[in-house]
Every structure is written in structure tokens, then in C-alpha cells.
CSV table of C-alpha atoms in Angstrom, one decimal:
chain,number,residue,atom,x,y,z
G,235,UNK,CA,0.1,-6.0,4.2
G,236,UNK,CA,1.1,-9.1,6.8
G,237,UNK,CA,-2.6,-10.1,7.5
G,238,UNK,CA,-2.5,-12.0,3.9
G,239,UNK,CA,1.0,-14.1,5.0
G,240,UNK,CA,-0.2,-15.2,8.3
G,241,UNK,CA,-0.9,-18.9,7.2
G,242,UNK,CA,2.0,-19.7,4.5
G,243,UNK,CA,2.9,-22.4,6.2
G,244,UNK,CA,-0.4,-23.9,4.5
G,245,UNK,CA,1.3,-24.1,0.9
G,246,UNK,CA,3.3,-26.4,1.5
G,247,UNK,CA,6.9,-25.3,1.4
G,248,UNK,CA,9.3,-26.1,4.8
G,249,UNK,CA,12.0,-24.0,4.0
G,250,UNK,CA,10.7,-20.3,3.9
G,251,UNK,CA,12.2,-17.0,4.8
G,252,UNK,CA,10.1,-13.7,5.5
G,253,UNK,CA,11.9,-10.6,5.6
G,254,UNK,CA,10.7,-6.8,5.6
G,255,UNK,CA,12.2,-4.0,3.3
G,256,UNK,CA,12.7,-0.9,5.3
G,257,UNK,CA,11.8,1.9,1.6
G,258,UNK,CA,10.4,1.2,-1.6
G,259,UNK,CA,13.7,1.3,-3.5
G,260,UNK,CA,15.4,-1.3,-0.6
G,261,UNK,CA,11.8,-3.5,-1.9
G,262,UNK,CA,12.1,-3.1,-5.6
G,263,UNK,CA,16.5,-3.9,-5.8
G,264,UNK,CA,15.7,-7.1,-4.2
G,265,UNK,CA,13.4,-8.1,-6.2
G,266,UNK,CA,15.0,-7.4,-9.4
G,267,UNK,CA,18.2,-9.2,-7.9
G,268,UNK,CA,16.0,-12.4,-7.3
G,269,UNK,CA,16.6,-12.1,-3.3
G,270,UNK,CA,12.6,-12.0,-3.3
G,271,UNK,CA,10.1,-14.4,-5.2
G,272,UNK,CA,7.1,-13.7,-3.9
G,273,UNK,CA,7.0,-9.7,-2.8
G,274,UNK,CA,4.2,-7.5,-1.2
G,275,UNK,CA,5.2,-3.9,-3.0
G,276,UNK,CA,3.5,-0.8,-3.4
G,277,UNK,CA,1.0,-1.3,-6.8
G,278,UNK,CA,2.8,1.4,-8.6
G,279,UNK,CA,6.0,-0.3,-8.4
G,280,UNK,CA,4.7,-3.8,-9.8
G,281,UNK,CA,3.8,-2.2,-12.9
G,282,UNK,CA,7.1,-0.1,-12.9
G,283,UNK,CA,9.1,-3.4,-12.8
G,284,UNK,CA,7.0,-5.3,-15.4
G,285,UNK,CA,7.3,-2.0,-17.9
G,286,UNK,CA,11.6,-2.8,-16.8
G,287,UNK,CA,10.7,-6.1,-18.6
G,288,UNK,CA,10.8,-8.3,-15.1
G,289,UNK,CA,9.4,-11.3,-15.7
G,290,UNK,CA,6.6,-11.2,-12.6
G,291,UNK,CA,2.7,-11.5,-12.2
G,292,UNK,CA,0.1,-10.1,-9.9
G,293,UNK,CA,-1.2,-12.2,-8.0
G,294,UNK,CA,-3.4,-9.9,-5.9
G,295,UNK,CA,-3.8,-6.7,-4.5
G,296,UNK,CA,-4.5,-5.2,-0.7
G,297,UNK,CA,-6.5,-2.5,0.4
G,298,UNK,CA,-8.4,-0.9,3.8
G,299,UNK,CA,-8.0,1.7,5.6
G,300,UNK,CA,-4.1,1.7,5.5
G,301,UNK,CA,-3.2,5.4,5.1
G,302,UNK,CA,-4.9,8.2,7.1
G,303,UNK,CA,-4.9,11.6,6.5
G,304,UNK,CA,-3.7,13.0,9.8
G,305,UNK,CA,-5.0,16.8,11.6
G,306,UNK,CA,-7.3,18.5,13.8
G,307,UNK,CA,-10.5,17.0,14.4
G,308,UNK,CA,-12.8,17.7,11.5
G,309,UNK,CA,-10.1,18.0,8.8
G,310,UNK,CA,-11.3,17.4,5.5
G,311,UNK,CA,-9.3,18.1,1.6
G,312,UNK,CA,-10.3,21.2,1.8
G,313,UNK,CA,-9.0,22.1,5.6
G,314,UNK,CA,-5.6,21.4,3.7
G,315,UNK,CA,-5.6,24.7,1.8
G,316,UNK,CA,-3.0,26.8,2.4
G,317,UNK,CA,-1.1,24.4,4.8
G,318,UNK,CA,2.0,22.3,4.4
G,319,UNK,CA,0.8,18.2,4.1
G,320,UNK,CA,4.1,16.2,5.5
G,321,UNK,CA,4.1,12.7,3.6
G,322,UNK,CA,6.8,9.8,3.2
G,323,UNK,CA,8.7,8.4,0.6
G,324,UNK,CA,8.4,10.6,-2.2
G,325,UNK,CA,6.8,9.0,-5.4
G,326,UNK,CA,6.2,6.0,-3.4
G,327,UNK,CA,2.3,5.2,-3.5
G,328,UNK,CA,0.8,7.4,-0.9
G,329,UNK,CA,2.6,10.4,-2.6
G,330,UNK,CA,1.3,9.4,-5.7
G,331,UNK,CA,-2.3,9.0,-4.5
G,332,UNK,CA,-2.4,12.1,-1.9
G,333,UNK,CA,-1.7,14.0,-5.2
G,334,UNK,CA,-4.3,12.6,-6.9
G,335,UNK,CA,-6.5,13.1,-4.4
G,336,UNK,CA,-5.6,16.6,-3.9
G,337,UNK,CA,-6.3,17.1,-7.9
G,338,UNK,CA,-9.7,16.0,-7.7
G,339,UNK,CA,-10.4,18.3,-5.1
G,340,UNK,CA,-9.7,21.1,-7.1
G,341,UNK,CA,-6.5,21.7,-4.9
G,342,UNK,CA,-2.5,22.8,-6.5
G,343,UNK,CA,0.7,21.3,-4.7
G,344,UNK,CA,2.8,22.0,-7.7
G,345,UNK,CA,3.9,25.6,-9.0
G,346,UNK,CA,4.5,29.2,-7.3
G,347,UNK,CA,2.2,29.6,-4.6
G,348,UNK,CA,0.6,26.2,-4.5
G,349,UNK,CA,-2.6,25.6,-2.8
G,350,UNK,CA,-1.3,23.0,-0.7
G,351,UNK,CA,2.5,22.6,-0.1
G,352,UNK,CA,4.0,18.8,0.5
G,353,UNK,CA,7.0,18.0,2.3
G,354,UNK,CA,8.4,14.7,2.2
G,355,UNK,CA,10.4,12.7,4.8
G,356,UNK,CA,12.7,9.5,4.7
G,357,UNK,CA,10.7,7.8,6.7
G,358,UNK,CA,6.9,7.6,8.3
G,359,UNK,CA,8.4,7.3,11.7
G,360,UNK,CA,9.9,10.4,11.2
G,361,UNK,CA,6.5,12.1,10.6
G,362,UNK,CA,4.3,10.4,13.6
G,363,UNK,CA,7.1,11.7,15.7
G,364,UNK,CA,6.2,15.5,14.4
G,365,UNK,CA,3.1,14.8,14.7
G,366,UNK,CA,3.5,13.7,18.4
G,367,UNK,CA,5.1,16.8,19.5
G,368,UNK,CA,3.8,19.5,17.8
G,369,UNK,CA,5.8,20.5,15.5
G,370,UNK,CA,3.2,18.6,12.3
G,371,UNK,CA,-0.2,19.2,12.0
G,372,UNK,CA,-1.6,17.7,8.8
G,373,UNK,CA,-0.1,14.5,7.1
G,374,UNK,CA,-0.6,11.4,5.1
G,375,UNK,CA,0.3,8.5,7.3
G,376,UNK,CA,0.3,4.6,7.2
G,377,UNK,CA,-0.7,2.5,9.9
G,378,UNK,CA,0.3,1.1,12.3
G,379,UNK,CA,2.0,4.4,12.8
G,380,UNK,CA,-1.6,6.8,12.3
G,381,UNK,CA,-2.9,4.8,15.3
G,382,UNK,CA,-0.3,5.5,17.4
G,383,UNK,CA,-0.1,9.0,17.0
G,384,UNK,CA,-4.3,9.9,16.8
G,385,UNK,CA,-4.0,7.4,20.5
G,386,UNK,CA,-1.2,9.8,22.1
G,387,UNK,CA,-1.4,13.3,20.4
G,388,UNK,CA,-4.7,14.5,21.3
G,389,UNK,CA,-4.8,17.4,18.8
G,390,UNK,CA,-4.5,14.6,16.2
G,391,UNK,CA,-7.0,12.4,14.8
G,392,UNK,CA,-7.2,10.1,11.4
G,393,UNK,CA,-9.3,12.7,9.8
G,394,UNK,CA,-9.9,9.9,6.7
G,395,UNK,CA,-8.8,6.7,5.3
G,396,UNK,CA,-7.1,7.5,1.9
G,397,UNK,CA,-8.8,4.8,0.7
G,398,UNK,CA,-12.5,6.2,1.7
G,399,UNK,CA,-11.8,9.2,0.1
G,400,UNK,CA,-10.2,7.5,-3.2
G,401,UNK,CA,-13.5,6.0,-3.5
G,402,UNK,CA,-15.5,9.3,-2.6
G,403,UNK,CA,-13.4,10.9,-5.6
G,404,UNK,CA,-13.1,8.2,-8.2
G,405,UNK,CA,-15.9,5.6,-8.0
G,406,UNK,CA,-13.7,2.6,-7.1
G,407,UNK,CA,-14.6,0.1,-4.6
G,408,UNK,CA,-12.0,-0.2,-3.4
G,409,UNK,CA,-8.3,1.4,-3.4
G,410,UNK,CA,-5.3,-1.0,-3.7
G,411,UNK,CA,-2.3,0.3,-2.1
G,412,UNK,CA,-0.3,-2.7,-2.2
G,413,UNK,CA,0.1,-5.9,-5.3
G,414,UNK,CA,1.3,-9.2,-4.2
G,415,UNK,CA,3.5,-9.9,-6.9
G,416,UNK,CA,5.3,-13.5,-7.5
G,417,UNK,CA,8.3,-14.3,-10.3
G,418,UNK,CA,7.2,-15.3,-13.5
G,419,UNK,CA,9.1,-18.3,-13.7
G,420,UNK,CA,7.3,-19.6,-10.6
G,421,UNK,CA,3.7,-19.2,-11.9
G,422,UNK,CA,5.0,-21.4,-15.2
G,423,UNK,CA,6.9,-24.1,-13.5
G,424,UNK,CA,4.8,-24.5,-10.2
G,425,UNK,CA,1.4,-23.1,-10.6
G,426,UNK,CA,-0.4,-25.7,-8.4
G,427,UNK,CA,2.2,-24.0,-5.8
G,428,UNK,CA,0.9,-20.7,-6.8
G,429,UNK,CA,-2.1,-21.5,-6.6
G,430,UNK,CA,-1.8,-22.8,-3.0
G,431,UNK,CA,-0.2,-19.3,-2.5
G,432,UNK,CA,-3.0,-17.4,-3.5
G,433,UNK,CA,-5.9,-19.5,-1.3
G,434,UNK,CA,-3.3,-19.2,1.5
G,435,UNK,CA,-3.6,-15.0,0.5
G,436,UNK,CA,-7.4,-15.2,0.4
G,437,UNK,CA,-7.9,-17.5,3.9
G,438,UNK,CA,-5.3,-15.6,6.3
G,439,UNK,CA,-7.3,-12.2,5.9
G,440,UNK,CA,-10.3,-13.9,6.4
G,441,UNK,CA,-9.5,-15.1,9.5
G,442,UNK,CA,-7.3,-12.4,10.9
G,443,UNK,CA,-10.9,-10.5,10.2
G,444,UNK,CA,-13.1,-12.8,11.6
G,445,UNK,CA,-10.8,-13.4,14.5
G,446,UNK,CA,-8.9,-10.4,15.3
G,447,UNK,CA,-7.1,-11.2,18.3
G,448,UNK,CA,-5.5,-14.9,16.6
G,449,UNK,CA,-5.1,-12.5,13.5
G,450,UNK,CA,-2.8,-9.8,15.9
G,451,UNK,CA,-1.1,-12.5,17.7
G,452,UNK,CA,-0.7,-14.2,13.8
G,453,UNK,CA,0.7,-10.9,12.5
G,454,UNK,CA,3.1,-9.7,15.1
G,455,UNK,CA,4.9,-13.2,14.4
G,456,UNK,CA,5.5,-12.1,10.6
G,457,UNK,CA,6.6,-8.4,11.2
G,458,UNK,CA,8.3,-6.2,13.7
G,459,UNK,CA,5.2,-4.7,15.1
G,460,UNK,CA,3.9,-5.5,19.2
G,461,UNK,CA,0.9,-7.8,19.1
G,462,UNK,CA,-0.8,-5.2,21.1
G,463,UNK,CA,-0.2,-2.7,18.5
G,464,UNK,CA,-1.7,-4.2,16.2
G,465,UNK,CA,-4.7,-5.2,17.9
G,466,UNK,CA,-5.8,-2.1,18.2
G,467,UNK,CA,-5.2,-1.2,14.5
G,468,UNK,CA,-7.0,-4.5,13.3
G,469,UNK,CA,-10.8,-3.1,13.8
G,470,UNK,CA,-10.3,-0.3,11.9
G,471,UNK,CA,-8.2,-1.6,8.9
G,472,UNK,CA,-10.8,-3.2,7.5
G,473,UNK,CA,-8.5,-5.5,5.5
G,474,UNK,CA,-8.9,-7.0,2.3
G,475,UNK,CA,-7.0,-9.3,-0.3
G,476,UNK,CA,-8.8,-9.7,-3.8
G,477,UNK,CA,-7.3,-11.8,-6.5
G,478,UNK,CA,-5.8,-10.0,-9.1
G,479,UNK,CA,-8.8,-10.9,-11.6
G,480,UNK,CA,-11.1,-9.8,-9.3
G,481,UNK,CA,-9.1,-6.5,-8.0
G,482,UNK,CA,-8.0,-5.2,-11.5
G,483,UNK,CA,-11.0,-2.9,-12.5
G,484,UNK,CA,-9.3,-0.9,-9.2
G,485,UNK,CA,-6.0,-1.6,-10.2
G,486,UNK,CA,-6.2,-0.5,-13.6
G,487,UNK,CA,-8.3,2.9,-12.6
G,488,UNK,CA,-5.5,4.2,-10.2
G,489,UNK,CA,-2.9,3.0,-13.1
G,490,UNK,CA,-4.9,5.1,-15.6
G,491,UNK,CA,-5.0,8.2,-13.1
G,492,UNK,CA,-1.4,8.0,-12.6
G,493,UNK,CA,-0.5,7.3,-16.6
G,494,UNK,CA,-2.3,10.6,-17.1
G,495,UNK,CA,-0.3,12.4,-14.5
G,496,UNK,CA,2.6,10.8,-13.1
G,497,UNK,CA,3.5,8.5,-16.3
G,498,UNK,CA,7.0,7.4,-14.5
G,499,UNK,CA,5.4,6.3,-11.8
G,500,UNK,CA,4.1,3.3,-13.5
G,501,UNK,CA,6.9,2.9,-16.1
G,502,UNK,CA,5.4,5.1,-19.0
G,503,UNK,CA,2.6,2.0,-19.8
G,504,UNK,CA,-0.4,-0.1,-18.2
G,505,UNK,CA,0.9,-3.5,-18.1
G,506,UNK,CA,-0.4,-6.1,-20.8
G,507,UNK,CA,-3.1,-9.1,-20.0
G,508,UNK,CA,-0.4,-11.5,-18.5
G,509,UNK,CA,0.5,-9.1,-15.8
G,510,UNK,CA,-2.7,-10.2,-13.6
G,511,UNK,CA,-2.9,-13.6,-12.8
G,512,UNK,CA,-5.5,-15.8,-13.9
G,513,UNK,CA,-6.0,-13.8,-17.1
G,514,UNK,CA,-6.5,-15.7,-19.7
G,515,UNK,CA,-3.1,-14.2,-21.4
G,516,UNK,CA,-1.4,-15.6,-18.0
């Protein structure tokens, strides 16, 4: 989710500050209390906020091979039958979407005697340190974390992308995990600025994929992750940043999938036209 902010000194604004959220609910407060104006979030929780009536709009939305489902070599859905899947952040988006995915496959996590049983953590950390030492053996986990652990717990390899097998189950091209979302009042009163955002958004993952080592060295400047680190995740994230006019098809489908299961998790609603930037309701 940093390979889109790698070049925002290209918009034109001197005084910036870039800060990281450490959960989902640390994210959405500080939006809501203005702290943030322009936010990368999990997609669920932009359209939560805009059912809350925030004033925001989409601007774009992420995707690649960001979460990994985590096991022995060979693991597939169906290997997760009858064992316990250890996730983070319950209801955040991975939740949300492992569930999904394990409902297409025909598989149960809810109920008495579920097919698969889930047990949520605080924190991914906490997980790829399970993982490491034994004492996990399947999970849903983000990068950069699912390339540490498959790299140093030989048992343990990223069995799948989330994302390939969201589009395996569900026909989308592509699964966006993350919206980059921007106060309302900004789009209105500076769109030429916004627009500058979003070419910035479009050109930094471009070249952080074109150029892999400038895009690790460019990365590790915006978050708190080793340039080395993320060198080695870059070639198999597979980044990409689609406008949200271009993205929304995908966007739309996983709201629809989760307004037909997990209403809450989207506020109860698919947001209206004006959410996605550029629409002609905008």
C-alpha cells in the first residue's frame, strides 16, 4: 500500500506529513477526526465511513498479491478442512474476504462443528511468529510479513495469493484490498491538487514495478519496513493502483459479496455515484 506514495513530493505541496496506523480502528478514528486527508484504508472501511455520512471520495484502489494463505506445501481451500485458519484483525478486510472465499468453496467457519475454524489475533506479527515456531500451521497473512515467514519456516510456504484465488472464485480481475480515499472537501476546493494526487498514485507504482530496487529503496523511506525486506517482497507483489473509475466493477463485486453476507461490514449500503472519483456524480 506505500508503492502508490513513493513520489508525493510530485504534487506539489511542501509541507506533508506521512504517518502509519498500527489497526484498522486506529485508521478509521483518525480519519473521521480529520487528523488524515488523504488515507490508504482497507476498501470495506471506505464505504463504512461514507454509509457514517463522511464526507470522502475514492480516489483509487490497490491490489496484488498482498495476502497469502499460509501452510504446507501444496495447501489449497480444501487442505483447510477440518483445521484451525489463524487470521488478524477480525472484520478487517482479509477476515472479511478469507470468509468469502471459504464460502465459495463450499467450506463452514460459522456454527457447531464448522468445517474450518478461524481464530483471530490482534496483530499479523503475532501470527508469522506462530507460524515461525510451530505452533501455526495454516493462516491468512499480509505481506511483508508472509515473505518473511515462507523465507525462514521451511514447513511454510505462501500456498496462494488471496487475491489469485478471489479471482479463481469470482471472475474479477482483480481484487482490491485497499481504497485510497481523500476528504470531500478537498476534491471540491482543490481538484487540480487531486488530480496531481492521483497521477502521482498512478506513476509511483509504475515505477517501483519497472524499477524494483529504486521502488524498495523509495518505499522503505515512507514506512517502517528494511529496504531489503521489501526487495524481496516487490517481485512477487505484483502491485497495482487503478483509478477508482477504472477499479469499481471490482470494487463494487466484493461490496456486493459482502452486502449479501456481512452487511455491517460495509455500513448496511453500496455507496452512491459520488463515492468513486471521476464519476460523473463526483
Amino acid at each position: 500500500m506505500a508503492a502508490p506514495l513513493t513520489r508525493l513530493d510530485s504534487v506539489g505541496i511542501t509541507d506533508t506529513s506521512l504517518t502509519t496506523a498500527s489497526t484498522p480502528e486506529e485508521l478509521r478514528t483518525n480519519f473521521i477526526t480529520g487528523r488524515y486527508d488523504v488515507a490508504a484504508m482497507p476498501i470495506n472501511i471506505a464505504a463504512n465511513l461514507c454509509a457514517q455520512g463522511i464526507d470522502l471520495a475514492l480516489v483509487g484502489a490497490v491490489s496484488g498479491n498482498i495476502v497469502h494463505l499460509m501452510g504446507p506445501a501444496g495447501t489449497t481451500l480444501e487442505s483447510l478442512r477440518g483445521q484451525t485458519v489463524h487470521v488478524p484483525f477480525e472484520n478487517d478486510v482479509v477476515d472479511l474476504v478469507t470468509r468469502q472465499l471459504l464460502g465459495a468453496a463450499g467450506l463452514t467457519y460459522e456454527g457447531e462443528n464448522p468445517d474450518v475454524t478461524l481464530a483471530y489475533h490482534p496483530t499479523p506479527l503475532e501470527i508469522a511468529t506462530g507460524l515461525a515456531d510451530g505452533s501455526m500451521q495454516y493462516a491468512v497473512l499480509p505481506e511483508h510479513l508472509s515473505t518473511v515467514v515462507s523465507q525462514t519456516a521451511p514447513s511454510t510456504v505462501k500456498a496462494a495469493s488471496l487475491q489469485d484465488l478471489w479471482v479463481e472464485h469470482t471472475g474479477s480481475a482483480t481484487l482490491p484490498f485497499a481504497g485510497f480515499v481523500v476528504r470531500g472537501e478537498l476534491v471540491r476546493q482543490y481538484p487540480d491538487l487531486v488530480g496531481a494526487l492521483q497521477s502521482s498514485f498512478v506513476t509511483s507504482v509504475m515505477g517501483v514495478v519497472s524499477d524494483p530496487a529504486a521502488g524498495a529503496r523509495a518505499i522503505a523511506e515512507r514506512v517502517p519496513v528494511p529496504e531489503d525486506v521489501v526487495a524481496k517482497v516487490l517481485p512477487g507483489l505484483r502491485p497495482t493502483y487503478l483509478p477508482a473509475k477504472d477499479t469499481r466493477p471490482d470494487v463494487e463485486r466484493l461490496y456486493g459479496s459482502l452486502l449479501d453476507t456481512v452487511p455491517e461490514s460495509v455500513g448496511g449500503s453500496v455507496p452512491p455515484d459520488g463515492f468513486y472519483l471521476g464519476s460523473t456524480a463526483a
